[in-house]
XYZ file of C-alpha atoms in Angstrom:
737
model
C -0.122 0.057 0.130
C 1.470 3.699 -1.010
C 1.874 5.529 1.874
C 1.831 9.478 2.352
C 4.910 11.574 3.036
C 4.321 14.328 5.363
C 5.215 15.842 8.597
C 3.853 12.824 10.541
C 2.553 13.868 14.143
C 3.417 11.352 16.799
C 2.135 11.452 20.510
C 2.021 9.113 23.651
C -0.994 7.665 25.380
C -1.162 7.502 29.372
C 0.813 4.160 28.951
C 3.759 5.493 26.904
C 2.233 3.658 23.892
C 3.282 5.575 20.523
C 0.494 6.720 18.531
C 0.408 8.519 14.904
C -1.782 10.970 13.896
C -4.244 9.323 10.621
C -5.725 11.694 7.726
C -9.102 12.362 9.747
C -6.967 13.726 12.910
C -7.325 10.443 14.824
C -4.612 8.770 16.614
C -3.904 5.013 15.860
C -1.053 3.075 17.425
C 2.180 2.779 15.729
C 3.000 -0.812 14.541
C 6.058 -2.158 15.814
C 6.721 -3.840 12.225
C 8.167 -0.464 11.257
C 9.690 0.545 14.276
C 13.353 1.217 14.567
C 16.267 2.590 16.700
C 16.471 5.367 14.579
C 12.686 6.138 14.581
C 12.807 6.102 18.337
C 15.280 8.974 18.437
C 13.277 10.840 15.887
C 9.986 10.313 17.930
C 11.732 11.239 21.276
C 13.307 14.558 19.649
C 9.920 15.631 18.138
C 8.456 15.207 21.617
C 11.154 17.937 22.733
C 13.097 15.186 24.401
C 16.657 14.270 23.219
C 17.202 10.608 24.357
C 15.607 7.519 24.088
C 15.255 5.915 27.883
C 13.802 2.314 26.816
C 11.356 0.913 24.534
C 9.500 -2.635 24.112
C 6.872 -4.077 22.461
C 3.270 -4.497 23.655
C 0.597 -6.648 22.201
C -2.156 -4.912 20.212
C -5.484 -6.845 19.574
C -7.648 -6.576 16.352
C -6.547 -2.832 16.349
C -5.804 -0.992 13.117
C -2.520 0.711 13.226
C -0.008 2.882 11.351
C 3.475 2.107 9.972
C 6.009 4.735 9.834
C 9.173 4.848 7.635
C 11.679 7.965 7.945
C 14.496 8.984 5.479
C 15.462 11.847 7.473
C 14.229 13.648 10.631
C 11.744 15.816 8.553
C 10.539 13.284 5.674
C 8.442 10.486 7.009
C 5.794 8.322 5.269
C 2.992 6.751 7.160
C 0.661 4.067 5.813
C -2.121 1.809 7.358
C -1.366 -1.600 8.666
C -4.111 -4.386 9.246
C -3.642 -7.211 11.705
C -0.477 -5.846 13.243
C 0.309 -7.766 16.344
C 2.472 -5.261 18.435
C 2.804 -1.748 19.147
C 5.355 0.223 20.739
C 5.806 1.605 24.368
C 8.437 4.247 24.349
C 10.121 6.238 27.192
C 11.959 9.512 26.200
C 13.641 11.758 28.527
C 14.863 15.485 28.246
C 18.809 15.776 27.553
C 19.881 16.921 31.119
C 21.790 19.939 31.366
C 25.081 18.781 32.965
C 25.801 21.600 35.124
C 28.852 22.093 36.652
C 29.364 22.329 40.530
C 27.608 25.540 41.914
C 25.482 26.232 38.775
C 21.769 25.054 38.134
C 19.842 24.220 35.083
C 18.136 27.406 33.484
C 17.122 26.073 30.258
C 17.962 22.744 28.183
C 20.906 24.480 27.158
C 21.785 26.848 29.937
C 23.168 26.869 33.487
C 22.962 29.696 35.796
C 24.768 30.895 38.898
C 23.533 33.451 41.312
C 25.886 34.891 43.526
C 25.209 36.001 47.082
C 27.183 39.097 46.431
C 25.933 42.659 45.750
C 27.592 44.823 42.971
C 27.162 48.527 42.176
C 27.200 48.406 38.681
C 26.742 46.705 35.302
C 30.126 46.831 34.358
C 31.231 45.095 37.895
C 28.728 42.496 37.451
C 29.652 41.576 33.914
C 33.361 41.520 35.101
C 32.340 39.406 37.995
C 30.616 36.722 35.503
C 33.557 36.837 33.091
C 36.053 36.061 35.699
C 34.301 32.537 36.001
C 33.953 32.191 32.317
C 30.313 32.940 32.606
C 28.245 36.003 30.798
C 25.285 37.647 32.299
C 22.355 35.836 31.439
C 20.351 36.223 28.224
C 16.730 35.609 27.816
C 14.988 33.844 24.972
C 12.017 35.657 23.202
C 9.298 33.579 24.241
C 8.235 31.868 27.355
C 9.545 34.848 29.544
C 7.563 33.690 32.561
C 9.004 30.345 32.659
C 12.473 31.489 32.490
C 11.678 34.054 35.295
C 10.173 30.930 37.051
C 13.597 29.024 36.693
C 15.433 31.895 38.218
C 12.915 32.058 41.089
C 13.272 28.116 41.530
C 17.011 28.479 41.965
C 16.968 31.066 44.520
C 14.777 28.501 46.573
C 17.361 25.955 45.894
C 20.237 28.137 47.336
C 17.992 29.299 49.946
C 18.431 32.706 49.271
C 16.033 35.902 48.937
C 17.724 39.288 48.005
C 16.772 42.152 50.120
C 14.103 44.688 48.982
C 16.705 47.004 47.531
C 18.546 44.360 45.452
C 17.716 43.488 41.765
C 19.051 40.727 39.996
C 20.783 41.796 36.778
C 20.550 40.437 33.198
C 22.388 41.486 30.262
C 19.536 43.514 29.026
C 20.622 47.086 27.898
C 18.311 49.801 26.362
C 19.247 50.623 22.726
C 17.263 53.603 21.506
C 13.525 52.582 21.987
C 14.716 48.645 22.188
C 15.411 46.562 24.975
C 17.807 43.555 23.747
C 19.920 41.058 25.436
C 23.640 40.241 24.761
C 22.344 37.397 22.790
C 20.887 39.818 20.208
C 17.058 38.916 21.259
C 14.822 41.941 21.605
C 12.439 41.864 24.571
C 9.011 42.771 23.456
C 7.148 42.955 26.864
C 6.434 46.084 28.807
C 8.865 47.946 30.923
C 8.096 51.010 33.432
C 9.030 54.309 31.672
C 11.976 55.070 34.200
C 15.300 56.424 32.934
C 17.309 53.229 33.844
C 19.139 51.633 30.863
C 19.477 48.127 32.287
C 17.160 45.462 32.735
C 16.741 43.767 36.014
C 14.537 41.248 37.627
C 12.582 42.407 40.651
C 10.660 39.911 42.646
C 9.174 38.245 39.421
C 9.128 41.360 37.232
C 11.558 42.774 34.690
C 12.283 46.385 35.524
C 14.443 48.998 34.500
C 17.764 49.931 36.753
C 20.122 52.495 36.522
C 23.381 50.681 35.227
C 25.978 52.522 37.215
C 24.244 53.736 40.450
C 22.414 50.788 41.821
C 22.805 47.467 43.767
C 22.761 44.235 41.792
C 23.321 40.756 42.098
C 24.259 39.300 38.723
C 22.747 36.287 37.014
C 25.675 34.588 35.342
C 24.927 31.971 32.899
C 27.014 29.175 30.940
C 25.796 28.190 27.432
C 26.261 24.752 26.526
C 25.383 25.346 22.843
C 27.799 28.339 22.213
C 30.285 26.410 20.457
C 28.722 23.222 19.182
C 25.440 21.890 18.140
C 23.554 19.878 20.841
C 22.111 16.471 20.544
C 18.590 18.382 19.986
C 20.103 20.331 16.938
C 20.605 23.688 18.593
C 23.316 26.254 18.477
C 23.628 29.754 20.201
C 26.995 30.865 18.958
C 28.043 33.973 17.042
C 28.775 32.181 13.686
C 27.202 34.145 10.949
C 28.414 32.548 7.609
C 26.832 29.488 5.881
C 29.259 26.501 4.970
C 29.315 27.820 1.579
C 30.733 31.104 2.872
C 27.871 33.291 2.428
C 26.946 35.897 4.976
C 24.116 35.550 6.593
C 21.243 38.166 6.659
C 19.589 39.606 9.790
C 16.890 37.460 10.954
C 14.296 40.592 11.607
C 15.347 42.440 8.798
C 16.345 40.259 6.022
C 15.952 42.441 3.297
C 12.920 43.372 0.720
C 10.680 40.565 -0.222
C 12.018 37.979 2.590
C 9.475 36.741 5.007
C 10.015 37.710 8.837
C 7.088 35.394 9.661
C 8.812 32.024 9.247
C 8.675 31.419 12.891
C 7.329 33.110 16.252
C 10.840 34.191 17.438
C 12.056 35.614 14.114
C 10.759 38.940 14.628
C 12.821 39.345 17.984
C 16.165 37.961 16.633
C 17.855 41.255 15.878
C 21.089 39.360 14.893
C 22.386 37.271 12.072
C 23.585 34.038 13.881
C 23.211 30.834 12.606
C 20.431 29.101 14.391
C 18.042 26.094 14.283
C 14.736 27.879 15.258
C 12.396 25.300 17.138
C 14.986 22.506 16.558
C 13.097 21.607 13.285
C 16.152 20.574 11.047
C 19.385 18.581 11.922
C 21.702 21.521 11.823
C 21.577 25.436 12.171
C 20.979 27.487 9.319
C 20.559 31.016 8.035
C 18.824 33.145 5.302
C 21.194 34.073 2.415
C 18.971 35.612 0.127
C 15.157 35.798 -1.054
C 13.534 32.279 -0.540
C 17.272 30.916 0.072
C 18.697 29.798 3.027
C 21.806 27.436 3.718
C 23.337 25.343 6.782
C 26.128 26.307 8.660
C 29.284 24.275 9.558
C 29.261 24.066 13.161
C 30.814 20.946 15.150
C 28.618 18.438 17.092
C 28.771 18.550 20.498
C 30.246 15.447 22.628
C 27.087 13.393 22.978
C 26.825 12.230 26.817
C 25.882 8.564 27.472
C 22.435 7.705 27.147
C 20.548 6.974 30.669
C 20.308 3.137 29.511
C 24.279 3.147 29.546
C 24.687 5.023 32.851
C 24.782 3.300 36.105
C 21.982 4.357 38.395
C 23.208 6.549 41.296
C 19.672 7.493 42.385
C 19.593 8.077 46.176
C 16.058 9.050 46.467
C 14.081 12.544 47.292
C 14.414 15.042 50.062
C 11.478 15.459 52.625
C 10.049 18.179 50.530
C 10.414 16.528 47.374
C 8.681 13.935 45.009
C 9.980 11.679 42.773
C 9.096 11.946 39.012
C 7.096 8.858 38.386
C 9.761 6.379 36.957
C 12.538 8.725 36.065
C 15.358 9.440 38.664
C 14.436 12.831 39.222
C 13.027 14.783 42.391
C 11.343 18.277 42.436
C 9.701 20.251 45.268
C 6.150 19.029 46.213
C 4.960 22.483 45.826
C 5.930 22.331 41.936
C 3.219 19.665 41.284
C 0.454 20.716 39.572
C 1.618 24.262 39.257
C 0.891 24.020 35.573
C 4.697 24.066 34.362
C 6.827 21.335 33.685
C 9.679 20.880 36.135
C 9.989 16.886 35.789
C 11.809 16.527 32.804
C 9.059 14.000 31.718
C 6.287 16.213 32.535
C 5.250 13.818 35.547
C 4.419 16.590 37.864
C 1.761 18.044 35.679
C -0.012 14.675 34.936
C -3.803 14.187 35.967
C -3.808 17.858 37.490
C -7.400 19.395 37.758
C -8.605 21.592 35.151
C -9.983 24.497 37.389
C -10.634 26.508 34.357
C -13.461 24.499 33.083
C -15.927 26.062 35.373
C -14.891 29.626 34.152
C -16.010 31.573 30.803
C -13.275 34.147 29.486
C -15.141 37.357 28.992
C -12.279 39.303 27.301
C -9.255 41.714 28.153
C -10.679 43.394 31.257
C -9.382 44.099 34.690
C -11.561 44.305 37.997
C -11.910 47.732 39.125
C -14.555 47.338 41.926
C -15.863 44.923 44.186
C -12.433 42.943 44.517
C -12.476 40.640 47.566
C -9.282 39.150 47.439
C -5.761 39.885 45.624
C -3.090 37.068 45.107
C 0.210 37.843 43.894
C 2.802 35.671 42.298
C 0.422 33.389 40.506
C 2.464 31.695 37.625
C -0.719 30.399 35.649
C -4.199 31.339 35.198
C -5.249 27.965 36.701
C -3.966 28.945 40.041
C -5.904 32.037 39.848
C -9.087 29.773 39.044
C -8.324 27.447 41.868
C -8.167 30.196 44.370
C -11.535 31.529 43.261
C -12.766 27.919 43.537
C -11.637 27.636 47.122
C -12.582 30.616 48.657
C -14.341 30.215 51.771
C -15.033 33.396 53.385
C -17.286 34.735 50.291
C -18.537 33.423 47.263
C -16.013 33.940 44.345
C -17.815 34.359 41.003
C -15.172 35.963 38.974
C -11.610 36.816 38.425
C -8.952 38.997 36.447
C -5.581 37.728 35.642
C -2.593 39.703 34.792
C -0.108 37.488 33.187
C 2.518 39.731 32.982
C 2.372 41.016 36.530
C 1.025 37.563 37.812
C -1.538 39.123 39.798
C -5.106 37.698 40.527
C -7.992 39.640 41.432
C -10.928 37.786 42.752
C -14.673 39.059 42.870
C -18.099 37.969 43.900
C -19.258 40.358 41.153
C -20.894 38.603 38.049
C -22.904 40.290 35.255
C -22.259 43.814 36.061
C -19.848 45.407 33.344
C -19.320 48.451 35.595
C -17.182 46.721 37.719
C -14.326 46.087 34.948
C -12.221 48.275 32.816
C -10.496 47.457 29.695
C -6.976 46.205 30.158
C -4.975 44.973 27.465
C -2.513 42.751 29.844
C -5.463 41.336 31.810
C -8.090 38.648 31.226
C -11.440 38.518 32.889
C -13.155 35.266 33.609
C -16.677 34.774 35.101
C -17.611 31.568 36.771
C -20.082 28.870 35.191
C -20.770 25.414 35.511
C -18.627 22.390 35.093
C -19.027 20.123 32.088
C -21.893 17.923 32.657
C -25.429 17.643 31.381
C -27.908 20.202 33.151
C -31.131 21.516 31.452
C -33.268 24.549 32.474
C -36.900 25.492 32.006
C -38.987 28.313 33.403
C -42.447 27.146 35.117
C -44.989 29.280 33.359
C -47.211 30.373 36.227
C -44.690 31.510 38.719
C -41.425 31.935 36.670
C -39.754 29.547 38.723
C -36.240 28.117 37.263
C -36.595 24.259 37.141
C -33.095 22.619 36.522
C -32.616 18.751 35.803
C -29.720 16.949 36.601
C -29.048 13.170 36.807
C -32.912 13.025 35.607
C -33.762 14.712 39.111
C -35.938 17.923 38.081
C -36.480 20.564 40.835
C -36.005 24.150 41.703
C -32.826 26.112 42.873
C -32.616 27.544 46.574
C -31.895 31.118 46.752
C -31.289 31.716 50.330
C -27.603 32.432 49.825
C -27.638 34.168 46.643
C -27.408 37.987 46.199
C -29.127 40.028 43.495
C -25.679 40.126 41.562
C -25.459 36.261 41.564
C -29.305 35.737 40.596
C -28.691 37.730 37.783
C -25.659 35.917 36.379
C -27.754 32.627 37.096
C -30.714 33.956 34.931
C -28.403 34.662 32.298
C -26.134 31.416 32.098
C -29.467 29.412 32.286
C -30.471 31.052 29.014
C -33.374 33.434 30.956
C -33.527 37.215 31.130
C -33.796 39.429 34.119
C -33.991 38.359 37.862
C -37.122 38.503 39.770
C -37.829 38.536 43.193
C -37.660 35.034 44.982
C -40.586 33.325 46.224
C -40.009 33.017 50.048
C -42.835 30.161 50.983
C -43.591 26.736 50.225
C -45.832 26.474 46.667
C -47.674 23.699 44.808
C -44.527 23.268 42.982
C -42.379 22.488 45.872
C -44.324 21.255 48.823
C -42.571 21.017 52.680
C -39.748 18.784 52.689
C -39.282 18.662 48.877
C -35.664 18.430 47.988
C -33.961 21.455 46.270
C -30.732 21.976 44.368
C -28.337 24.544 45.368
C -25.651 26.099 43.070
C -22.788 24.341 45.052
C -24.313 21.059 44.271
C -24.979 21.944 40.702
C -21.533 22.879 39.956
C -20.013 19.730 41.672
C -19.610 16.427 39.816
C -19.538 14.561 42.962
C -23.107 15.937 43.800
C -25.708 13.707 42.470
C -28.711 14.291 44.583
C -30.189 17.905 45.997
C -29.759 17.442 49.486
C -31.560 20.682 50.744
C -35.238 20.612 51.485
C -38.215 23.392 51.293
C -39.465 24.857 54.422
C -42.619 26.218 54.953
C -41.532 28.611 57.151
C -41.253 32.359 55.658
C -37.482 33.661 55.607
C -38.735 36.830 57.071
C -39.443 34.949 60.296
C -35.686 34.520 61.027
C -36.404 30.481 61.047
C -32.718 29.315 60.906
C -31.898 25.629 60.134
C -30.722 23.786 57.162
C -33.912 24.134 55.143
C -34.447 26.426 52.033
C -36.742 29.247 52.297
C -36.432 31.082 49.058
C -36.616 29.780 45.308
C -34.714 31.263 42.423
C -37.323 32.881 39.599
C -36.199 34.504 36.376
C -38.147 36.668 33.749
C -38.437 36.280 30.088
C -38.503 40.080 29.619
C -35.746 41.066 27.028
C -33.243 43.200 28.820
C -32.703 45.465 25.654
C -36.282 46.585 25.473
C -38.127 45.857 28.705
C -37.953 45.935 32.302
C -39.435 43.020 34.290
C -41.591 44.052 37.201
C -39.683 42.146 40.251
C -42.550 40.440 41.690
C -45.059 40.237 39.044
C -43.092 39.598 35.945
C -44.934 42.060 34.004
C -42.878 43.234 31.266
C -42.980 47.211 31.007
C -41.169 49.327 28.444
C -37.521 50.440 29.456
C -38.638 54.074 28.869
C -40.873 53.685 31.664
C -38.221 53.061 34.602
C -37.578 56.121 36.500
C -40.295 58.120 35.219
C -41.832 59.109 38.515
C -45.019 56.945 37.641
C -45.266 53.669 39.323
C -45.862 51.231 36.125
C -44.906 48.005 38.372
C -47.453 47.101 40.892
C -44.710 46.267 43.446
C -43.172 49.883 42.364
C -39.820 48.405 41.497
C -39.446 50.414 38.378
C -39.194 53.478 40.765
C -36.996 51.849 43.354
C -33.925 54.054 44.097
C -34.497 56.789 41.572
C -35.072 59.732 43.931
C -31.882 59.370 45.777
C -29.403 57.131 43.916
C -25.387 57.065 44.417
C -22.958 58.145 41.725
C -19.032 57.468 41.105
C -16.461 57.771 38.535
C -14.471 54.406 37.399
C -12.077 53.379 35.068
C -9.241 55.873 35.048
C -6.175 56.308 37.275
C -7.050 59.741 38.134
C -9.985 60.513 40.707
C -11.763 63.206 38.408
C -11.934 61.319 35.098
C -13.937 58.048 34.575
C -17.199 56.418 33.329
C -19.899 57.874 35.105
C -22.149 55.413 37.057
C -25.187 55.162 39.211
C -26.077 52.683 41.656
C -29.599 51.340 41.161
C -31.548 48.086 41.515
C -28.651 46.936 43.745
C -25.798 47.213 41.123
C -23.768 49.880 39.583
C -24.764 51.008 35.949
C -22.865 53.137 33.199
C -25.073 56.474 32.443
C -25.518 57.835 29.101
C -24.443 61.356 28.519
C -25.313 61.889 24.933
C -28.091 64.013 25.454
C -26.597 66.379 28.174
C -24.858 69.623 27.193
C -21.815 71.068 28.895
C -23.943 73.142 31.466
C -25.768 70.060 32.551
C -22.496 67.834 32.857
C -20.836 70.564 34.892
C -23.667 70.358 37.210
C -23.175 66.671 37.297
C -19.512 66.957 38.336
C -20.233 69.705 40.850
C -22.848 67.510 42.722
C -20.303 64.551 42.900
C -17.671 67.240 44.372
C -15.466 66.646 41.094
C -15.325 70.500 40.606
C -17.377 72.703 38.522
C -16.294 72.237 34.870
C -16.460 69.099 32.960
C -15.557 67.530 29.425
C -17.120 64.644 27.906
C -14.669 62.294 26.483
C -16.276 59.690 24.018
C -15.770 55.765 25.161
C -16.949 52.586 23.656
C -19.282 49.954 25.315
C -17.148 47.210 26.891
C -19.919 44.703 27.256
C -23.393 44.531 25.635
C -25.407 46.697 28.057
C -28.066 49.079 28.564
C -27.324 52.486 30.338
C -29.670 55.261 32.477
C -30.301 58.364 31.066
C -30.072 61.297 33.575
C -31.583 64.935 33.356
C -30.291 67.992 35.562
C -31.661 71.080 37.200
C -29.701 73.842 38.191
C -28.081 71.950 41.321
C -28.839 68.207 40.841
C -28.943 65.349 38.479
C -31.269 62.302 38.709
C -31.823 59.131 36.657
C -34.789 59.468 33.965
C -35.441 56.227 32.482
C -33.085 53.623 30.701
C -31.357 54.101 27.598
C -30.635 51.452 25.042
C -28.530 51.809 22.171
C -30.549 51.177 19.088
C -29.441 48.727 16.334
C -27.409 50.799 13.719
C -27.456 54.211 15.889
C -23.583 54.312 15.967
C -22.376 52.852 12.796
C -18.964 54.312 13.093
C -18.124 51.944 16.286
C -15.998 49.130 15.798
C -14.590 46.084 17.913
C -10.942 45.236 17.846
C -10.523 41.512 18.631
C -8.036 38.680 18.965
C -8.703 36.150 16.210
C -7.975 33.495 18.540
C -11.305 32.972 20.279
C -12.670 36.105 19.202
C -11.927 37.888 22.453
C -12.869 41.458 22.884
C -9.272 43.612 23.146
C -10.319 47.169 22.147
C -12.764 49.786 20.867
C -12.424 51.466 17.465
C -13.954 54.159 15.492
C -14.434 54.148 11.579
C -12.861 57.454 10.222
C -13.102 56.744 6.586
C -13.663 53.710 4.232
C -10.123 52.419 4.868
C -9.181 53.695 8.129
C -10.099 53.235 11.795
C -8.572 55.109 14.674
C -8.023 53.327 18.187
C -5.758 53.703 21.365
C -2.224 52.961 20.499
C -1.696 51.087 23.699
C -4.038 48.661 22.067
C -0.855 47.295 20.315
C 1.927 47.708 22.668
C 2.036 44.064 23.781
C 1.129 42.640 20.102
C 1.892 44.521 17.093
C 1.376 41.376 15.000
C -1.686 42.447 12.713
C -2.561 38.944 11.683
C -3.551 38.278 15.420
C -6.336 40.765 15.281
C -9.939 41.008 13.277
C -12.119 44.387 13.137
C -15.949 44.005 13.582
C -18.184 46.509 12.556
C -21.965 46.365 12.742
C -22.308 44.621 16.009
C -24.983 45.389 18.370
C -25.190 43.011 20.987
C -21.876 41.213 21.191
C -23.290 37.961 22.617
C -25.720 37.471 19.822
C -25.215 37.168 15.929
C -27.700 39.798 14.471
C -26.571 38.974 10.845
C -25.303 42.623 10.369
C -21.640 42.279 11.615
C -19.039 42.448 9.270
C -15.148 41.139 9.693
C -12.227 42.866 8.145
C -8.450 42.060 8.596
C -6.014 44.724 9.363
C -3.731 45.477 6.348
C -1.427 48.260 8.228
C -0.799 49.714 11.456
C 0.284 53.315 11.661
C 1.244 54.701 15.327
C 1.361 58.380 16.012
C 4.837 59.784 15.229
C 5.680 60.550 18.713
C 3.938 57.619 20.546
C 6.856 54.929 20.278
């Protein structure tokens, strides 16, 4: 049977059985008939592991499999095998960095040393490293966070904590408007705007430092790939000519017509040294012309013996360590399930819980209000989700996570868009339900929510739910506005009926509703484990109607706060006469989005119909001065806003304002292509141009990562009016960069 020659994809199952991806994207076992020691080395290398530890054949029973033959590292052929009797169980290990005594593994090719000595200049720090045949550390362009974590782990290993005034020093130097390490790699992250020209590490952030007037502890590195090619194909020296003698071109500026998108790091490589990007070839190479590259003549590093050939001198793990499965390696217990591989075989991250499955990403926002708890030094967003789930002093319903600063903000806030502000460094997550089957419906007579789980249908206890939580539950269940809860037993739920609670619905281990309905009204302060109130939701559309909180009658949103009680319970006029006001969303106390506190939550207000005199009154009423200026902004989430009116001395809400479909056709949305996550707003200024904030591209200037959407009214609904456009060019204000 003819096979197909392509870049064959391998993977291991949980028992280390080698599997190969077929034409449909499914994985089939590799047939042992085509397995060779050479193929074993190729498979291990493609799994980012350098060495073959061991392998054995295991029986296959009535399973279709795939044979694979490779004539080089890159060129492999796969073809179906029927009735193959054996598969292959293969164990690979990463090439350990043979660091000399006193140095510690930093990356696969680097060792570092952190002395417990303080120096007062970049020059003295560099000289200290040089005297030991080392150099100041240079970072790679990608996975900056993982490299910083490696430094932190070395500090823990040597039991050393620098004092609060001392920074760790890298080789990074500011050259014009670029930050560049000594290895020619550009740092593209955000750095504070101080005048320092050197790049240091403080706690777990890269910061600017004064090269000649500060206190430093140098991070010295030994690069094992500086003079030769390692067994996994990497070279990090300064050779810049091909084996044919041609001068290599600069990676990030190779010349007209030559791509700078061959691999993710290319745009950050401000040098012309021979390299093997991502280890995809057997030898390092470089660009020598348009669509032309040549390999470089670099010697092979001496290969250390494979694990199979080395006598086992493993002496066990320490009290605060755990063994990495079958591998003779130990890591600290606290590194297990921290969502970063510390074991070379990845054992420390196997079968770790996916806390994020209970959350939905909303977009590039940061919590600005209702922050219940702050966690720092969180290396992964999973850790933030874990802290939210484990919170015991309050009900954590959302969080924002800044990956660069590793800061996690936890909140009991849910749907209210007024508590978040746009932030390109942060991602905002909202809690939902785990991935198991739930179904929801509204009981017509009372608008009571009925949830079915494990074939058991009943209501939800609302005793512990605040208004914000009730609002988010109604939205997540597919209904509209929240209603007042029912506080007594009904014909639907007689006394002692079992009823769900939110915690049970979110837990896969909870299979039966444990709470019971009490016939006692909650207002009588009857305290026991029974449930006294039931969740209710409305079908009134939030964009056009207001739901009377008790009767579930829908009235037009224009009837809210109009001095007429259109709802029999008067809920449409609650709080309208004496609301609270505030500004939010900016660093200055006198600039921000205007908001009003009504119906138990903060909401944005619409200032479109106010003139300057009226907004001056509004600012004076809040104690923010007597002069105002209205700055245009963009709606962050699909929401309605309150209109306000002002007399000579005061302002008050006057109805809810809804942005009509097509009212603002010049408003556009800038989103990430990956996941269509909201990033920034934009304004159409011509047939071919839009304007947006320059900071929206500070972290990522790659225009192919973004998409423009116009004609979108409700970001959560496809109205059929949306149009998508790619970005062809990006222009910054000349003095911005």
